[in-house]
Amino acid sequence: MAVARRIDSNPVQRRSDSLMSGTTAPAGAPWARALLGAFGWRVHILPPPVPKAVVLFYPHTSNWDFPIGILGRAGCGIPLHWVGKHTLFRWPVRGLMHRWGGIPVDRAITAGMVETLREQFATHESFYVAFSPEGTRKRTESWRTGFYRLALAANVPVGLGYFDYSRRVVGIDTWLTLSGDRDSDLAQIEAGYRGKIGRRPANAGPIRFAD
């Protein structure tokens, strides 16, 4: 049986504020880390092993995840795009959402999303895109499959990003290459999220697909 394979980044780069080799942190990164630190939060990032990847963020249980995630994005320096519901991208904040890496998606019309993002992977030398696999901060009994289908179609690894309110850490600490065996891959993902606690633990549903 095929099993998802964990990928180790360059050991030299194992620092919470480090980026991929040869890059420098953007100007906003120091103040973003400082602002998170003022609220007792820190960023922990295992740098991506390759220049293209899908990244999950789980558990997503609170509205507070969004500002923490945006500050974490700035603080880590990875040019991370993220998929969000289209209603977030309205005037007067639409331009700001795009600037922060947002990609609007109408969840009522999901056909073609995976192919559109796969084309982005194919046409860019570097591309990272993040998903909330639950699709909502409320409890749900299954994950959406878009991230999984995209990672397999684009042949890119999956990063396990998280909001851990028990330690006040936002970050990415695991990179996996999917095998295509759903049960095995989800078991590896679940193991990677063990011990990560959202702001509202009761809203964190099981890690499984509906179909």
CSV table of N, CA, C and O in Angstrom, one decimal, residues 131-187:
chain,number,residue,atom,x,y,z
A,131,PHE,N,-5.0,26.4,1.8
A,131,PHE,CA,-6.5,26.1,1.9
A,131,PHE,C,-6.8,25.9,3.4
A,131,PHE,O,-6.0,25.4,4.2
A,132,SER,N,-8.1,26.2,3.7
A,132,SER,CA,-8.7,25.7,4.9
A,132,SER,C,-9.5,24.5,4.5
A,132,SER,O,-10.6,24.7,3.9
A,133,PRO,N,-9.1,23.3,4.8
A,133,PRO,CA,-9.7,22.1,4.2
A,133,PRO,C,-11.2,21.9,4.7
A,133,PRO,O,-12.0,21.3,4.1
A,134,GLU,N,-11.5,22.5,5.9
A,134,GLU,CA,-12.9,22.4,6.4
A,134,GLU,C,-13.8,23.3,5.6
A,134,GLU,O,-15.0,23.1,5.5
A,135,GLY,N,-13.3,24.5,5.1
A,135,GLY,CA,-14.1,25.4,4.3
A,135,GLY,C,-14.9,26.3,5.2
A,135,GLY,O,-15.7,27.1,4.7
A,136,THR,N,-14.8,26.2,6.5
A,136,THR,CA,-15.6,27.0,7.4
A,136,THR,C,-14.9,26.9,8.8
A,136,THR,O,-14.2,26.0,9.1
A,137,ARG,N,-15.2,28.0,9.6
A,137,ARG,CA,-14.7,27.9,11.0
A,137,ARG,C,-15.6,27.1,11.9
A,137,ARG,O,-15.3,26.8,13.1
A,138,LYS,N,-16.8,26.8,11.4
A,138,LYS,CA,-17.7,26.0,12.2
A,138,LYS,C,-17.4,24.5,12.0
A,138,LYS,O,-16.7,24.1,11.1
A,139,ARG,N,-17.8,23.7,13.0
A,139,ARG,CA,-17.5,22.3,12.9
A,139,ARG,C,-18.2,21.7,11.7
A,139,ARG,O,-19.3,21.9,11.3
A,140,THR,N,-17.4,20.9,11.0
A,140,THR,CA,-17.9,20.1,9.9
A,140,THR,C,-17.4,18.7,10.0
A,140,THR,O,-16.3,18.4,10.6
A,141,GLU,N,-18.1,17.7,9.5
A,141,GLU,CA,-17.8,16.3,9.7
A,141,GLU,C,-16.9,15.7,8.6
A,141,GLU,O,-16.6,14.6,8.7
A,142,SER,N,-16.5,16.6,7.7
A,142,SER,CA,-15.6,16.1,6.6
A,142,SER,C,-14.9,17.2,6.0
A,142,SER,O,-15.3,18.4,6.1
A,143,TRP,N,-13.8,16.9,5.3
A,143,TRP,CA,-13.0,17.9,4.6
A,143,TRP,C,-13.4,18.0,3.2
A,143,TRP,O,-13.8,17.0,2.6
A,144,ARG,N,-13.1,19.2,2.6
A,144,ARG,CA,-13.3,19.3,1.1
A,144,ARG,C,-12.1,18.7,0.5
A,144,ARG,O,-11.0,18.7,1.0
A,145,THR,N,-12.3,18.2,-0.7
A,145,THR,CA,-11.2,17.4,-1.4
A,145,THR,C,-10.4,18.3,-2.4
A,145,THR,O,-9.4,17.7,-2.9
A,146,GLY,N,-10.7,19.5,-2.5
A,146,GLY,CA,-10.0,20.3,-3.6
A,146,GLY,C,-8.5,20.4,-3.4
A,146,GLY,O,-7.8,20.2,-4.4
A,147,PHE,N,-8.0,20.5,-2.2
A,147,PHE,CA,-6.6,20.6,-2.0
A,147,PHE,C,-5.9,19.3,-2.4
A,147,PHE,O,-4.8,19.3,-2.9
A,148,TYR,N,-6.6,18.2,-2.1
A,148,TYR,CA,-6.0,16.9,-2.3
A,148,TYR,C,-5.9,16.6,-3.8
A,148,TYR,O,-4.8,16.2,-4.3
A,149,ARG,N,-7.0,16.9,-4.5
A,149,ARG,CA,-7.0,16.7,-6.0
A,149,ARG,C,-6.0,17.6,-6.7
A,149,ARG,O,-5.3,17.2,-7.6
A,150,LEU,N,-5.8,18.9,-6.2
A,150,LEU,CA,-4.9,19.8,-6.7
A,150,LEU,C,-3.5,19.3,-6.5
A,150,LEU,O,-2.6,19.4,-7.5
A,151,ALA,N,-3.1,18.9,-5.3
A,151,ALA,CA,-1.7,18.5,-5.1
A,151,ALA,C,-1.3,17.3,-5.9
A,151,ALA,O,-0.2,17.2,-6.4
A,152,LEU,N,-2.3,16.4,-6.1
A,152,LEU,CA,-2.0,15.2,-7.0
A,152,LEU,C,-1.9,15.6,-8.5
A,152,LEU,O,-1.0,15.2,-9.2
A,153,ALA,N,-2.8,16.5,-8.9
A,153,ALA,CA,-2.8,16.9,-10.3
A,153,ALA,C,-1.6,17.7,-10.6
A,153,ALA,O,-1.0,17.6,-11.7
A,154,ALA,N,-1.1,18.6,-9.7
A,154,ALA,CA,0.0,19.4,-10.0
A,154,ALA,C,1.4,18.8,-9.6
A,154,ALA,O,2.4,19.3,-9.8
A,155,ASN,N,1.2,17.6,-8.9
A,155,ASN,CA,2.4,16.8,-8.5
A,155,ASN,C,3.3,17.7,-7.5
A,155,ASN,O,4.5,17.8,-7.7
A,156,VAL,N,2.7,18.2,-6.5
A,156,VAL,CA,3.4,19.1,-5.5
A,156,VAL,C,3.1,18.5,-4.1
A,156,VAL,O,2.1,17.9,-3.9
A,157,PRO,N,4.0,18.8,-3.2
A,157,PRO,CA,3.8,18.3,-1.8
A,157,PRO,C,2.7,19.2,-1.1
A,157,PRO,O,2.3,20.2,-1.6
A,158,VAL,N,2.4,18.7,0.1
A,158,VAL,CA,1.4,19.4,0.9
A,158,VAL,C,2.1,19.8,2.2
A,158,VAL,O,2.7,18.9,2.9
A,159,GLY,N,2.0,21.0,2.6
A,159,GLY,CA,2.5,21.5,3.9
A,159,GLY,C,1.4,21.5,4.9
A,159,GLY,O,0.2,21.9,4.6
A,160,LEU,N,1.7,21.1,6.1
A,160,LEU,CA,0.7,21.1,7.2
A,160,LEU,C,0.9,22.4,8.0
A,160,LEU,O,1.7,22.4,9.0
A,161,GLY,N,0.1,23.4,7.7
A,161,GLY,CA,0.1,24.6,8.5
A,161,GLY,C,-0.9,24.5,9.6
A,161,GLY,O,-1.9,23.8,9.5
A,162,TYR,N,-0.8,25.3,10.6
A,162,TYR,CA,-1.6,25.2,11.8
A,162,TYR,C,-1.7,26.4,12.6
A,162,TYR,O,-0.9,27.3,12.5
A,163,PHE,N,-2.8,26.5,13.4
A,163,PHE,CA,-3.0,27.5,14.4
A,163,PHE,C,-3.1,26.7,15.7
A,163,PHE,O,-4.0,26.0,16.0
A,164,ASP,N,-2.1,26.8,16.6
A,164,ASP,CA,-2.1,26.1,17.8
A,164,ASP,C,-2.2,27.1,19.0
A,164,ASP,O,-1.2,27.8,19.4
A,165,TYR,N,-3.4,27.3,19.4
A,165,TYR,CA,-3.7,28.2,20.5
A,165,TYR,C,-3.2,27.7,21.9
A,165,TYR,O,-3.0,28.6,22.8
A,166,SER,N,-2.9,26.5,22.0
A,166,SER,CA,-2.4,26.0,23.3
A,166,SER,C,-1.0,26.5,23.5
A,166,SER,O,-0.6,26.7,24.7
A,167,ARG,N,-0.2,26.7,22.4
A,167,ARG,CA,1.2,27.2,22.5
A,167,ARG,C,1.3,28.5,21.9
A,167,ARG,O,2.4,29.1,21.9
A,168,ARG,N,0.2,29.1,21.3
A,168,ARG,CA,0.3,30.3,20.6
A,168,ARG,C,1.3,30.3,19.5
A,168,ARG,O,2.2,31.2,19.5
A,169,VAL,N,1.2,29.4,18.7
A,169,VAL,CA,2.2,29.2,17.5
A,169,VAL,C,1.4,29.1,16.3
A,169,VAL,O,0.4,28.3,16.2
A,170,VAL,N,1.7,29.8,15.2
A,170,VAL,CA,1.2,29.7,13.9
A,170,VAL,C,2.4,29.2,13.0
A,170,VAL,O,3.5,29.8,13.1
A,171,GLY,N,2.2,28.2,12.2
A,171,GLY,CA,3.3,27.8,11.4
A,171,GLY,C,3.0,26.6,10.5
A,171,GLY,O,1.9,26.2,10.2
A,172,ILE,N,4.1,26.1,9.9
A,172,ILE,CA,4.1,24.9,9.1
A,172,ILE,C,5.3,24.1,9.6
A,172,ILE,O,6.4,24.5,9.6
A,173,ASP,N,5.0,22.8,10.0
A,173,ASP,CA,6.1,22.0,10.5
A,173,ASP,C,6.3,20.7,9.8
A,173,ASP,O,7.1,19.9,10.2
A,174,THR,N,5.5,20.4,8.8
A,174,THR,CA,5.6,19.1,8.1
A,174,THR,C,5.3,19.3,6.6
A,174,THR,O,4.4,20.1,6.2
A,175,TRP,N,6.0,18.6,5.7
A,175,TRP,CA,5.8,18.6,4.3
A,175,TRP,C,5.6,17.2,3.9
A,175,TRP,O,6.5,16.3,4.2
A,176,LEU,N,4.6,16.9,3.2
A,176,LEU,CA,4.3,15.5,2.7
A,176,LEU,C,4.1,15.4,1.2
A,176,LEU,O,3.5,16.3,0.6
A,177,THR,N,4.6,14.3,0.7
A,177,THR,CA,4.3,14.0,-0.7
A,177,THR,C,3.2,12.9,-0.7
A,177,THR,O,3.4,11.8,-0.1
A,178,LEU,N,2.1,13.2,-1.3
A,178,LEU,CA,0.9,12.3,-1.2
A,178,LEU,C,1.1,11.1,-2.1
A,178,LEU,O,1.8,11.1,-3.1
A,179,SER,N,0.5,10.0,-1.7
A,179,SER,CA,0.7,8.7,-2.4
A,179,SER,C,-0.5,8.5,-3.4
A,179,SER,O,-0.3,7.7,-4.3
A,180,GLY,N,-1.6,9.1,-3.1
A,180,GLY,CA,-2.8,8.9,-3.9
A,180,GLY,C,-3.7,7.9,-3.2
A,180,GLY,O,-4.9,7.7,-3.6
A,181,ASP,N,-3.3,7.3,-2.2
A,181,ASP,CA,-4.1,6.4,-1.3
A,181,ASP,C,-4.7,7.3,-0.3
A,181,ASP,O,-4.1,7.7,0.7
A,182,ARG,N,-6.0,7.6,-0.4
A,182,ARG,CA,-6.7,8.6,0.5
A,182,ARG,C,-6.6,8.2,1.9
A,182,ARG,O,-6.2,9.1,2.8
A,183,ASP,N,-6.9,7.0,2.3
A,183,ASP,CA,-6.9,6.6,3.7
A,183,ASP,C,-5.5,6.7,4.3
A,183,ASP,O,-5.3,7.2,5.4
A,184,SER,N,-4.5,6.3,3.6
A,184,SER,CA,-3.1,6.4,4.0
A,184,SER,C,-2.7,7.8,4.2
A,184,SER,O,-2.1,8.2,5.2
A,185,ASP,N,-3.0,8.6,3.2
A,185,ASP,CA,-2.6,10.0,3.2
A,185,ASP,C,-3.2,10.8,4.3
A,185,ASP,O,-2.6,11.6,5.0
A,186,LEU,N,-4.5,10.5,4.5
A,186,LEU,CA,-5.2,11.2,5.6
A,186,LEU,C,-4.7,10.8,7.0
A,186,LEU,O,-4.7,11.6,7.9
A,187,ALA,N,-4.3,9.5,7.1
A,187,ALA,CA,-3.7,9.1,8.3
A,187,ALA,C,-2.4,9.8,8.6
A,187,ALA,O,-2.2,10.2,9.8
